[in-house]
GROMACS .gro file of N, CA and C in nm:
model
  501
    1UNK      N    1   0.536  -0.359  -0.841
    1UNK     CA    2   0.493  -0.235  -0.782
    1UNK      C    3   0.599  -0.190  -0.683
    2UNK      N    4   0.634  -0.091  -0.665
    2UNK     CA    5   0.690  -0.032  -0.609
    2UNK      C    6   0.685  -0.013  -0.451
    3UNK      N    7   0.787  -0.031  -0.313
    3UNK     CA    8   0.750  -0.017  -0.170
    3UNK      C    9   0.653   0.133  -0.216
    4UNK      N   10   0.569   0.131  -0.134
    4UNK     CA   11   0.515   0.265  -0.029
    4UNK      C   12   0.547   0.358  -0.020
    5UNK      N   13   0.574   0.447  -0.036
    5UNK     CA   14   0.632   0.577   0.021
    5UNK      C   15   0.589   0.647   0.114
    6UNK      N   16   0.671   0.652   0.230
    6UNK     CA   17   0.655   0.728   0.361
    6UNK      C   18   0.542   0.789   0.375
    7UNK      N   19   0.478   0.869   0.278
    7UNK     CA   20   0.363   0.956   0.300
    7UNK      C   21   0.282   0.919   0.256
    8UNK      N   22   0.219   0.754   0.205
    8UNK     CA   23   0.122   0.703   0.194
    8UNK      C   24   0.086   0.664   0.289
    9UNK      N   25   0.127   0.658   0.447
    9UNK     CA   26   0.037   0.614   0.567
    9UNK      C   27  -0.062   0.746   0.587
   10UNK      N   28  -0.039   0.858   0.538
   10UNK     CA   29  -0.113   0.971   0.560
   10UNK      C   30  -0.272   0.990   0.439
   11UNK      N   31  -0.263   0.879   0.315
   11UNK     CA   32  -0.373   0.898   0.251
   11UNK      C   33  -0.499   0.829   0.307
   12UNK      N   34  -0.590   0.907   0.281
   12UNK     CA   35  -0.730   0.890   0.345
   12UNK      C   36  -0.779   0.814   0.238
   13UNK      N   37  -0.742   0.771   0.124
   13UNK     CA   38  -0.805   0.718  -0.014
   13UNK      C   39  -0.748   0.569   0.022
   14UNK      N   40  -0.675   0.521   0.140
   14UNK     CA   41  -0.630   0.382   0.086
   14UNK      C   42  -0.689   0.266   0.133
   15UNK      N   43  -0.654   0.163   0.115
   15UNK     CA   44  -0.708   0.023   0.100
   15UNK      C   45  -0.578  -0.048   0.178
   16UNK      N   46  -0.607  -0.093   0.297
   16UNK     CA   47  -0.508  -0.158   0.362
   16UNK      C   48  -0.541  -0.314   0.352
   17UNK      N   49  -0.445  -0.397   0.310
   17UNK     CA   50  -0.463  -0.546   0.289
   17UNK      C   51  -0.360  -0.585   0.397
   18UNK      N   52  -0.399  -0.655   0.532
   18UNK     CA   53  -0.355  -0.710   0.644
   18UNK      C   54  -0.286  -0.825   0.578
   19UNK      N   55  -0.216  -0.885   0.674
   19UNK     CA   56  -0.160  -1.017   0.641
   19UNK      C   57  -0.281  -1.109   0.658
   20UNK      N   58  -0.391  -1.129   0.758
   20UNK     CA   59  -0.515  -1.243   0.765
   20UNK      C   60  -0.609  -1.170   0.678
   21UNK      N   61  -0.612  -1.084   0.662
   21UNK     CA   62  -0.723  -1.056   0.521
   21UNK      C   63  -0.664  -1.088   0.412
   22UNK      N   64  -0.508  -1.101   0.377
   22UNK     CA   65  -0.458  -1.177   0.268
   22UNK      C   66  -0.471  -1.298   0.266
   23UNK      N   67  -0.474  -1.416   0.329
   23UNK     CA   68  -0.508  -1.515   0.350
   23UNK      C   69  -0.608  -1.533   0.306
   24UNK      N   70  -0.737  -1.463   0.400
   24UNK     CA   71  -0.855  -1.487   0.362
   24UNK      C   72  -0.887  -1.454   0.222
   25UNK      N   73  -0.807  -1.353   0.154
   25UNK     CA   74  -0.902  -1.314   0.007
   25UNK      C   75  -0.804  -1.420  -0.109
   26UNK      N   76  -0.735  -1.502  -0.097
   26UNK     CA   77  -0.713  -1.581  -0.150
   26UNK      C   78  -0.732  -1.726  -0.114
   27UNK      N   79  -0.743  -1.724   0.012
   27UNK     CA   80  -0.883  -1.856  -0.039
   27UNK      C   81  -0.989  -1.827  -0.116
   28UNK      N   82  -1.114  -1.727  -0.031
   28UNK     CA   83  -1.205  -1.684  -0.135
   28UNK      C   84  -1.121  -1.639  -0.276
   29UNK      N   85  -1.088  -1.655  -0.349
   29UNK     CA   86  -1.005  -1.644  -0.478
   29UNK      C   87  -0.984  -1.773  -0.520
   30UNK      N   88  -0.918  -1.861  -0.452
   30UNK     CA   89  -0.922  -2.017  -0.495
   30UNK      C   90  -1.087  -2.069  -0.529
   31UNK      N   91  -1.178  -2.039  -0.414
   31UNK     CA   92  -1.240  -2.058  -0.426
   31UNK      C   93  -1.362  -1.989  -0.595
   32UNK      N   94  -1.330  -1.905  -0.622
   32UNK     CA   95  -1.384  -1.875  -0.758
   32UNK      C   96  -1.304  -1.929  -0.890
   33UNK      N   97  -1.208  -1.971  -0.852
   33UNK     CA   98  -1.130  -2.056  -0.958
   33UNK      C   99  -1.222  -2.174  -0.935
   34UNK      N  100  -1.195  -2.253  -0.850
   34UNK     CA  101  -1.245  -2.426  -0.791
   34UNK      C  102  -1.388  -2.385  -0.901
   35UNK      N  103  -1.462  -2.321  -0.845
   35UNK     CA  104  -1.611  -2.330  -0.888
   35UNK      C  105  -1.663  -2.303  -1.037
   36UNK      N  106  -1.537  -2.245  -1.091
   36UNK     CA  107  -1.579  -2.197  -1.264
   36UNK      C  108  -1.567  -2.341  -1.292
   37UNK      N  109  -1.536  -2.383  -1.438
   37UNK     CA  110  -1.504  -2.488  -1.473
   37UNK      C  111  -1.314  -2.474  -1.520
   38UNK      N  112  -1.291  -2.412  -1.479
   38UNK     CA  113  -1.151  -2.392  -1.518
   38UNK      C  114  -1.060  -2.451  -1.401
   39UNK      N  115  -0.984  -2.522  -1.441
   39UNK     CA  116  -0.912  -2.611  -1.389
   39UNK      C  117  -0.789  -2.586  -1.428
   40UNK      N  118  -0.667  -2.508  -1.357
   40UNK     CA  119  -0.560  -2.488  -1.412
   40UNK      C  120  -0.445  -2.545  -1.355
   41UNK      N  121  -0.361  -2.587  -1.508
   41UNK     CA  122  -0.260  -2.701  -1.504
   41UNK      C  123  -0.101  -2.636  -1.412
   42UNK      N  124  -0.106  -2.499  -1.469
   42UNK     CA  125   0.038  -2.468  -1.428
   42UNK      C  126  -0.036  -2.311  -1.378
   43UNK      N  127   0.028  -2.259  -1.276
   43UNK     CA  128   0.031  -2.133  -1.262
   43UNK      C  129   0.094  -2.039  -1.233
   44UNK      N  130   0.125  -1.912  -1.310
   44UNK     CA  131   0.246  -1.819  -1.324
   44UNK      C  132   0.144  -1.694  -1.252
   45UNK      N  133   0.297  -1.626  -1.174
   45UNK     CA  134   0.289  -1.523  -1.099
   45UNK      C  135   0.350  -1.404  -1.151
   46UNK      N  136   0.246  -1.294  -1.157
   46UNK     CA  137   0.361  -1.175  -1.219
   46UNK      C  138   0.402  -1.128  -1.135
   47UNK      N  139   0.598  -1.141  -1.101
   47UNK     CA  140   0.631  -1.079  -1.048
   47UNK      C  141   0.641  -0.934  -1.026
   48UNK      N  142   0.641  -0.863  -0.912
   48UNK     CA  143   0.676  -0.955  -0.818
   48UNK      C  144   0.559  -0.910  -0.714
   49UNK      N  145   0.488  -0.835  -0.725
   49UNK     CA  146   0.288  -0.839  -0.655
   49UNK      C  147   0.252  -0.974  -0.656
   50UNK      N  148   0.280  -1.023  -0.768
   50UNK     CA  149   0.185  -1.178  -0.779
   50UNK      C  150   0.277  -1.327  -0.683
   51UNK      N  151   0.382  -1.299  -0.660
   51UNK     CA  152   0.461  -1.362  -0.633
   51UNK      C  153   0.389  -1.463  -0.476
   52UNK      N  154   0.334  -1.314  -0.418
   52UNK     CA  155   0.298  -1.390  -0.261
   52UNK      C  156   0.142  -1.453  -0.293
   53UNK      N  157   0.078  -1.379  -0.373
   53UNK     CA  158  -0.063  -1.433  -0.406
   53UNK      C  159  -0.062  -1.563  -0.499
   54UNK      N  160   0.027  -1.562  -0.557
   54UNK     CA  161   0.044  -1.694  -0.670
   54UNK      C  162   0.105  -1.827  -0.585
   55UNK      N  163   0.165  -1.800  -0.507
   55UNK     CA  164   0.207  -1.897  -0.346
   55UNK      C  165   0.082  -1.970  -0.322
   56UNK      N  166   0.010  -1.854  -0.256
   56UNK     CA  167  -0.093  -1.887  -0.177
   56UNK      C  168  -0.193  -1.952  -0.268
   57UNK      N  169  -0.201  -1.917  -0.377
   57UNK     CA  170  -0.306  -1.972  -0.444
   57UNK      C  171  -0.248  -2.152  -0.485
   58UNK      N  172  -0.128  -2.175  -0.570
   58UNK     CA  173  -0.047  -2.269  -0.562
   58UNK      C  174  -0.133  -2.355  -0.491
   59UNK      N  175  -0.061  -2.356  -0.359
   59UNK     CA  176  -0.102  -2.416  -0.222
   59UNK      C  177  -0.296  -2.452  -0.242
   60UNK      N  178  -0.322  -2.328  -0.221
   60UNK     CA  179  -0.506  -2.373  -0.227
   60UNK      C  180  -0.560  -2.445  -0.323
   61UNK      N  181  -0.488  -2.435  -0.466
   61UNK     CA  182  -0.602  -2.496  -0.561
   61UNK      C  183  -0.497  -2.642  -0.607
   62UNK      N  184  -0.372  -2.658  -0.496
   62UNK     CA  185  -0.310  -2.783  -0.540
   62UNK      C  186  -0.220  -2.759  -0.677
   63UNK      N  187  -0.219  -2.683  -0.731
   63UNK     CA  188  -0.124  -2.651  -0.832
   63UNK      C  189  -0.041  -2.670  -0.800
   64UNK      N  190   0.083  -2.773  -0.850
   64UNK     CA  191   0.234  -2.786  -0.805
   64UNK      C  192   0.325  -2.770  -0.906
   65UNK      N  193   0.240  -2.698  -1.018
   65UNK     CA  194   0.382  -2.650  -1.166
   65UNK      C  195   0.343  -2.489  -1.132
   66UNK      N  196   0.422  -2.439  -1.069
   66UNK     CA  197   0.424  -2.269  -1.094
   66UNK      C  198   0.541  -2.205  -1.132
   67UNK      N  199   0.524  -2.138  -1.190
   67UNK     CA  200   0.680  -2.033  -1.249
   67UNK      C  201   0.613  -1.848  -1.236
   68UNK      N  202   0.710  -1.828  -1.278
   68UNK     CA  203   0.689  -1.635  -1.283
   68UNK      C  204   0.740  -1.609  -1.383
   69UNK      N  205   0.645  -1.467  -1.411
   69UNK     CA  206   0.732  -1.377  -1.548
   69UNK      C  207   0.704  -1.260  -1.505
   70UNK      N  208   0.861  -1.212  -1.477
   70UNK     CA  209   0.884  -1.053  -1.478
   70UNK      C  210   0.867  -0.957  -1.550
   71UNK      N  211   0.760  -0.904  -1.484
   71UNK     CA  212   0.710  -0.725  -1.618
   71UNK      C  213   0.756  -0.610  -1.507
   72UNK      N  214   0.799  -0.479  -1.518
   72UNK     CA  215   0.833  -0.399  -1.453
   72UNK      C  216   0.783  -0.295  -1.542
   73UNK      N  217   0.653  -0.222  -1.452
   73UNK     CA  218   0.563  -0.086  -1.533
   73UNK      C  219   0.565   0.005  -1.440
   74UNK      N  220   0.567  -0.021  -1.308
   74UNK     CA  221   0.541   0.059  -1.228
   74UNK      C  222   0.665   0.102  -1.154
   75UNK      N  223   0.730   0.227  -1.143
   75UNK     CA  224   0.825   0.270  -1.100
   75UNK      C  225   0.844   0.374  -0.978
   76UNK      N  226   0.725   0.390  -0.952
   76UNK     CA  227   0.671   0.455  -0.830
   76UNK      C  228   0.525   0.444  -0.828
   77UNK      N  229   0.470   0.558  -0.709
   77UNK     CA  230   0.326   0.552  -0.653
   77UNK      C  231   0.281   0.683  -0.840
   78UNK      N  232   0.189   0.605  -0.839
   78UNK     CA  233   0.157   0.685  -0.956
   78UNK      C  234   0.272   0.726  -1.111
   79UNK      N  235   0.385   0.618  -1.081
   79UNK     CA  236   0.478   0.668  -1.234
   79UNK      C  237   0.503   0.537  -1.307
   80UNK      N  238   0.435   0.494  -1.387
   80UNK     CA  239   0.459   0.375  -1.498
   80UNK      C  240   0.577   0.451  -1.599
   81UNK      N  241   0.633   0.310  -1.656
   81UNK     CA  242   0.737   0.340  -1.788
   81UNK      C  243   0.643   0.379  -1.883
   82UNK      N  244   0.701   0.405  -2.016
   82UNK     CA  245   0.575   0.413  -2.135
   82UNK      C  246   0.522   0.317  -2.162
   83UNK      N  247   0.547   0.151  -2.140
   83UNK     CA  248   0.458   0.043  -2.160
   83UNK      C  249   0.554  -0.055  -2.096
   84UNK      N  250   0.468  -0.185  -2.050
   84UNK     CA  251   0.528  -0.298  -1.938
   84UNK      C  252   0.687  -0.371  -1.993
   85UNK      N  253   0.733  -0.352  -1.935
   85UNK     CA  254   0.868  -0.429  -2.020
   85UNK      C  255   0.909  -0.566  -1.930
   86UNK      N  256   0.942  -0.717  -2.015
   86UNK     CA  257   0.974  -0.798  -1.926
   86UNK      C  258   1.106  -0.846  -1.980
   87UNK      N  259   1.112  -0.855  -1.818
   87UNK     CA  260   1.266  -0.846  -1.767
   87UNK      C  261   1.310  -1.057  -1.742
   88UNK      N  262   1.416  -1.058  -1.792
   88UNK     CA  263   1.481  -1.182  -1.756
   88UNK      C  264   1.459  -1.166  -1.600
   89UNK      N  265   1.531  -1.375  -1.590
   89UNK     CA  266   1.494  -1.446  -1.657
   89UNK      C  267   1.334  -1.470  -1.694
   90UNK      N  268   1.307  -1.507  -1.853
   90UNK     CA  269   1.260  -1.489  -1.905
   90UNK      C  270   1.147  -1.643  -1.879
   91UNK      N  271   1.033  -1.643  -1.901
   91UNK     CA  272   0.984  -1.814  -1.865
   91UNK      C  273   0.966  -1.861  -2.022
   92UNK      N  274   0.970  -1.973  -1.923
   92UNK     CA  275   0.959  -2.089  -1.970
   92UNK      C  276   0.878  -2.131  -2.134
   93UNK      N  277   0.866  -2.076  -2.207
   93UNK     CA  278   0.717  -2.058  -2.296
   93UNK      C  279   0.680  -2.210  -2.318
   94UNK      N  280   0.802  -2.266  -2.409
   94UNK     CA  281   0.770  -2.391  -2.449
   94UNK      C  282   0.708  -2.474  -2.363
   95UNK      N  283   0.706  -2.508  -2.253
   95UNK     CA  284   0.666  -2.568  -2.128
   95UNK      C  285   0.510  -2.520  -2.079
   96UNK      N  286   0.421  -2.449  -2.171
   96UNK     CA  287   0.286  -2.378  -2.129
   96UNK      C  288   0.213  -2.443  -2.260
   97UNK      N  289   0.230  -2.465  -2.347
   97UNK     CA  290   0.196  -2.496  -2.521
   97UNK      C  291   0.087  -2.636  -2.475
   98UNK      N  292  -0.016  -2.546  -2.508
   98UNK     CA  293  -0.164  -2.650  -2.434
   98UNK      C  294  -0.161  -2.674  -2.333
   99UNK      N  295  -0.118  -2.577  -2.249
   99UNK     CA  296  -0.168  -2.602  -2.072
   99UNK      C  297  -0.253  -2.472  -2.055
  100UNK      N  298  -0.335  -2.548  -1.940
  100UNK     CA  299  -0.430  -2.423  -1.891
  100UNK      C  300  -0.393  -2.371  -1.782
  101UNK      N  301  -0.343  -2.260  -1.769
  101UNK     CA  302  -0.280  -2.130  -1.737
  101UNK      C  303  -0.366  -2.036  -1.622
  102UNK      N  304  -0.328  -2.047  -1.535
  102UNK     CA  305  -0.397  -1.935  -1.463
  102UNK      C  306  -0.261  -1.846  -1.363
  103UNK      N  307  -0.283  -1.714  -1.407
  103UNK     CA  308  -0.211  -1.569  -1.380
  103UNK      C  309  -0.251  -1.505  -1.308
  104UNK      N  310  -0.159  -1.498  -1.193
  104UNK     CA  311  -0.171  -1.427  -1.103
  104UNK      C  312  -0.126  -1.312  -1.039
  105UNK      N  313  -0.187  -1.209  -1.015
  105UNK     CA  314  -0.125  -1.023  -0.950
  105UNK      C  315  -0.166  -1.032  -0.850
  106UNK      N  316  -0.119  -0.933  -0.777
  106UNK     CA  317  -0.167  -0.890  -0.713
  106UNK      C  318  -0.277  -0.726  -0.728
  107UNK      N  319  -0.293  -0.657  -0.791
  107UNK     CA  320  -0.422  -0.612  -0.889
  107UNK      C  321  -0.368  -0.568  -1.031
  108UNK      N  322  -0.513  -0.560  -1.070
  108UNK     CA  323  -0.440  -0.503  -1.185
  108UNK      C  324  -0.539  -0.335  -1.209
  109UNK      N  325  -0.413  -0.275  -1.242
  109UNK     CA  326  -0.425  -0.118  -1.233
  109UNK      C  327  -0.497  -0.099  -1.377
  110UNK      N  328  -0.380  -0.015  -1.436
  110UNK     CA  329  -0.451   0.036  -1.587
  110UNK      C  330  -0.425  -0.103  -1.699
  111UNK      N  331  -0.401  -0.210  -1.624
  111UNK     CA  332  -0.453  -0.328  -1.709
  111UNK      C  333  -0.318  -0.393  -1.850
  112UNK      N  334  -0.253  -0.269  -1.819
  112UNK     CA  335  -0.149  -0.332  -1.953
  112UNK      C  336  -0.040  -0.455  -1.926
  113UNK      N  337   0.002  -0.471  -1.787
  113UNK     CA  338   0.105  -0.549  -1.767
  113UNK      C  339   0.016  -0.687  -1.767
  114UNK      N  340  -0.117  -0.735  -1.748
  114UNK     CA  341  -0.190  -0.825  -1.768
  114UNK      C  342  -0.207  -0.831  -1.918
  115UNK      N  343  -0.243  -0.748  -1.996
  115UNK     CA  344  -0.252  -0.740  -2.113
  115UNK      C  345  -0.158  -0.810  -2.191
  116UNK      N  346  -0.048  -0.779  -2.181
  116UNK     CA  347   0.125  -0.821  -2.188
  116UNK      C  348   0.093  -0.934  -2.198
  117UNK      N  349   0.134  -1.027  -2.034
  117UNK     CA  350   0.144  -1.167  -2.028
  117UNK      C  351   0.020  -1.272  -2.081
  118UNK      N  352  -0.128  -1.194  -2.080
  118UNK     CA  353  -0.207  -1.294  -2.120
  118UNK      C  354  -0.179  -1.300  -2.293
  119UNK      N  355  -0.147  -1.224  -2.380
  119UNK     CA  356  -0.070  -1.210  -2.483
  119UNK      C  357   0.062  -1.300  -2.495
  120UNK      N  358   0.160  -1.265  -2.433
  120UNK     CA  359   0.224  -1.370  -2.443
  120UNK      C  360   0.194  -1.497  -2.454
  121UNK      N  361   0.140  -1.590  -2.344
  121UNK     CA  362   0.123  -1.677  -2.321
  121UNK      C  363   0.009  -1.724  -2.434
  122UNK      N  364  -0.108  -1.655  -2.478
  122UNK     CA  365  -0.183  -1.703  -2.571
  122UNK      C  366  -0.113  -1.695  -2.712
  123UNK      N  367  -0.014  -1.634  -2.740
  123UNK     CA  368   0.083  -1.652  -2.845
  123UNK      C  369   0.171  -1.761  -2.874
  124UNK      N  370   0.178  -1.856  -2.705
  124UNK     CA  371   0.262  -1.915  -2.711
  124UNK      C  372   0.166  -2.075  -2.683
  125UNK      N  373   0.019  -2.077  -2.709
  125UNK     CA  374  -0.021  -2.186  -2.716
  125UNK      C  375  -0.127  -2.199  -2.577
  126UNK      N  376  -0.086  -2.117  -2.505
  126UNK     CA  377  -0.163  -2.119  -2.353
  126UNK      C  378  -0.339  -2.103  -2.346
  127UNK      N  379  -0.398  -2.204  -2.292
  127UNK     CA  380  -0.516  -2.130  -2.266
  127UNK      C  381  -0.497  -2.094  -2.159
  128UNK      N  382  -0.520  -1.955  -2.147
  128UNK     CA  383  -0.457  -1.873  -1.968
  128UNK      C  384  -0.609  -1.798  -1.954
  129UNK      N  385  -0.604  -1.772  -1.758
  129UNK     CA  386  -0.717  -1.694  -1.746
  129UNK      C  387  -0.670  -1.637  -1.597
  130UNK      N  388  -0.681  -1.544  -1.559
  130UNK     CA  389  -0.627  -1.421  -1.474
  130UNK      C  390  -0.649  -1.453  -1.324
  131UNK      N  391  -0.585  -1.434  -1.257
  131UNK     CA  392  -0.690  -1.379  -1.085
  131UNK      C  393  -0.609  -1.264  -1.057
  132UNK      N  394  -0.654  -1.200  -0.956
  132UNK     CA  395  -0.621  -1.116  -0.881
  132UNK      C  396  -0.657  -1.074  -0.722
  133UNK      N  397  -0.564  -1.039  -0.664
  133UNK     CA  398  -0.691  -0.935  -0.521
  133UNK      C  399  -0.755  -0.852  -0.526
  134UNK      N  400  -0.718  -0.800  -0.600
  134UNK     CA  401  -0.803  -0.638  -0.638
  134UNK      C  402  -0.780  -0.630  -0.756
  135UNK      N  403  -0.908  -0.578  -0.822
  135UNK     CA  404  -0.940  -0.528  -0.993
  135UNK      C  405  -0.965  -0.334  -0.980
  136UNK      N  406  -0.909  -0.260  -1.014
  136UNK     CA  407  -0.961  -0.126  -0.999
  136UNK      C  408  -1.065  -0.082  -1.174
  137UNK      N  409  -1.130  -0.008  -1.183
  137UNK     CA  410  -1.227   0.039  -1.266
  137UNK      C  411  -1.137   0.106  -1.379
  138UNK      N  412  -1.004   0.134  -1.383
  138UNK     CA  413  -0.898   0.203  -1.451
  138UNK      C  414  -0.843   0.076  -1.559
  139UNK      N  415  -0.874  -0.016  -1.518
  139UNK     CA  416  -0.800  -0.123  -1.625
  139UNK      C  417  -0.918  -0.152  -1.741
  140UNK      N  418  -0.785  -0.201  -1.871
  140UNK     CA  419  -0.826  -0.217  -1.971
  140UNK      C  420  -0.864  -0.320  -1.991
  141UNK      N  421  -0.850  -0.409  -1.924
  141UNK     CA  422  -0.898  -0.570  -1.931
  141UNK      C  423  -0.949  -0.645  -1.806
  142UNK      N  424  -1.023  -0.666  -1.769
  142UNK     CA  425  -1.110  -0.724  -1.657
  142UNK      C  426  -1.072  -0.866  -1.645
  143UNK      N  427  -0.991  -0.900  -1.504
  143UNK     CA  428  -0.982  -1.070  -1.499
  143UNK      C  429  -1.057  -1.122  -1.500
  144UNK      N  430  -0.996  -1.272  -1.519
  144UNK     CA  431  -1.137  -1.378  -1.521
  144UNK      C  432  -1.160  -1.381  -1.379
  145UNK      N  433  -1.112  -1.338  -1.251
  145UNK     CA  434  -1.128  -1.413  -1.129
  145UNK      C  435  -1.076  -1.253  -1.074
  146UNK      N  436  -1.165  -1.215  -0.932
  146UNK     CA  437  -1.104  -1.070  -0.864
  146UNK      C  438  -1.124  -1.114  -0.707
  147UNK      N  439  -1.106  -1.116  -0.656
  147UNK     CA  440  -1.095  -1.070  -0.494
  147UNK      C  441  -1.241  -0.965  -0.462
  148UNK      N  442  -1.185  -0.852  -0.476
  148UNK     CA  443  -1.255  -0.719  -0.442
  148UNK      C  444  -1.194  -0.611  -0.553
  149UNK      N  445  -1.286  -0.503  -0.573
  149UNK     CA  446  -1.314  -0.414  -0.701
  149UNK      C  447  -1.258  -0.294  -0.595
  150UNK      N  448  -1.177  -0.161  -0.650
  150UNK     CA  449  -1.125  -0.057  -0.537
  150UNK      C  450  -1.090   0.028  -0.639
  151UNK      N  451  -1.118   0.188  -0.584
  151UNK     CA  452  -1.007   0.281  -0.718
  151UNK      C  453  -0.945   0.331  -0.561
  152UNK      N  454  -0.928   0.250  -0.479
  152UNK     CA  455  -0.849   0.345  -0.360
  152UNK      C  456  -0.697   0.326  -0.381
  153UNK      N  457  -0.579   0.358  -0.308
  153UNK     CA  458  -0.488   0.262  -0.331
  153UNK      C  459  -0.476   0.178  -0.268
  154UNK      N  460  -0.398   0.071  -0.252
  154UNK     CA  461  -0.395  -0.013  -0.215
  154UNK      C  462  -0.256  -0.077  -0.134
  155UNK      N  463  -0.216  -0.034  -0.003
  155UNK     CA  464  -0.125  -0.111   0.086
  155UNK      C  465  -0.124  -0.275   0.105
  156UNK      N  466  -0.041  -0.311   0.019
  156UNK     CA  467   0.012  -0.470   0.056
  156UNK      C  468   0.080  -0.496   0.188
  157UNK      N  469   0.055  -0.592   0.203
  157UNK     CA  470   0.126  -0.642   0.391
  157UNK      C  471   0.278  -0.655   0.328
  158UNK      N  472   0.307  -0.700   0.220
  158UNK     CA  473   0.479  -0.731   0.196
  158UNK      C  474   0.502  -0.594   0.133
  159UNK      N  475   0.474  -0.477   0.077
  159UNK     CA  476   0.544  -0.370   0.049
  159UNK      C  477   0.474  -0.267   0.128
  160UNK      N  478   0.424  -0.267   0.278
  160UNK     CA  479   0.391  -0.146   0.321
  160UNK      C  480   0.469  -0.066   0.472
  161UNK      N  481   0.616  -0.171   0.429
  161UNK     CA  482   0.727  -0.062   0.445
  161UNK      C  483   0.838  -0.046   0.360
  162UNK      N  484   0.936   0.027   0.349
  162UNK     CA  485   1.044   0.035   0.275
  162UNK      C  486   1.130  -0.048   0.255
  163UNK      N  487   1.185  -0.080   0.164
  163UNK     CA  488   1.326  -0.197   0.187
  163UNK      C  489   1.405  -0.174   0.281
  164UNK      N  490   1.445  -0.252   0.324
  164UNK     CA  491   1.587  -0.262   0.462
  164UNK      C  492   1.706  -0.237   0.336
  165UNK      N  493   1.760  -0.114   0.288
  165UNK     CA  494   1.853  -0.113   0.221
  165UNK      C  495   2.005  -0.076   0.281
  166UNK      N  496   2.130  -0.164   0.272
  166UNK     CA  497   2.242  -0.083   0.320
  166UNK      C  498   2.281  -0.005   0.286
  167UNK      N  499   2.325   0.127   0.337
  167UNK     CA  500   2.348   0.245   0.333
  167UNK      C  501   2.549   0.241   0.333
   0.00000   0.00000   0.00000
């Protein structure tokens, strides 16, 4: 997902996720993993939303095999490509072939870049099953595991300022 743009501190529609409310909604998130019967062996983060939530989760549910797979759909506030494309480096596949899989975003929007990787990975032998922080009502596929449900947008604590870019 893309930083913020300057004039999203001005929308009245958004959803601000603090740094201790991130914390907190991924424990409660571990915690709905712990309690299903799903027990997962390795866990991948879609970069790069999932990156800080797939950490944290790591850590909570004791998972110590995690990797990432890069999809890039979103190119601004409201502008996706025509469909998710993933970008090297590329994971691991062979290394998932009968492991149970749990995938992590940070939400999932209109649902295709989840769509993508749980595809992949079940192509490649995985039994995989989703989390997220936020699920919005716009997606095509509903995780196995959500945080909180929102069609607001949604400010992350790591992209809700701009990059420090040199000029």
């Amino acid at each position: 997902m893309a930083a913020v743009p300057p004039d999203s501190s001005a929308r009245p529609d958004k959803e601000v996720l603090s740094w201790e409310r991130f914390g907190n909604a991924c424990r409660e998130l571990a915690l709905q993993v712990k309690d299903s019967s799903f027990e997962p062996e390795v866990l991948i983060a879609v970069a790069r939303g999932g990156l800080l939530p797939g950490g944290a989760l790591s850590y909570a549910l004791g998972v110590k095999l995690a990797d990432a797979i890069n999809v890039e759909f979103y190119t601004d506030v409201h502008e996706t490509l025509p469909d998710p494309v993933l970008l090297a480096p590329m994971l691991d596949t062979d290394s998932i072939r009968d492991k149970r899989v749990l995938v992590v975003d940070d939400v999932v929007d209109s649902g295709r870049t989840l769509a993508l990787v749980l595809d992949i990975l079940a192509r490649h032998g995985a039994q995989a099953r989703s989390a997220v922080i936020y699920a919005k009502p716009t997606t095509v596929i509903e995780p196995d595991f959500a945080w909180a449900h929102t069609d607001r947008w949604i400010v992350f604590p790591w992209s809700a300022q701009p990059p420090i870019a040199a000029n």
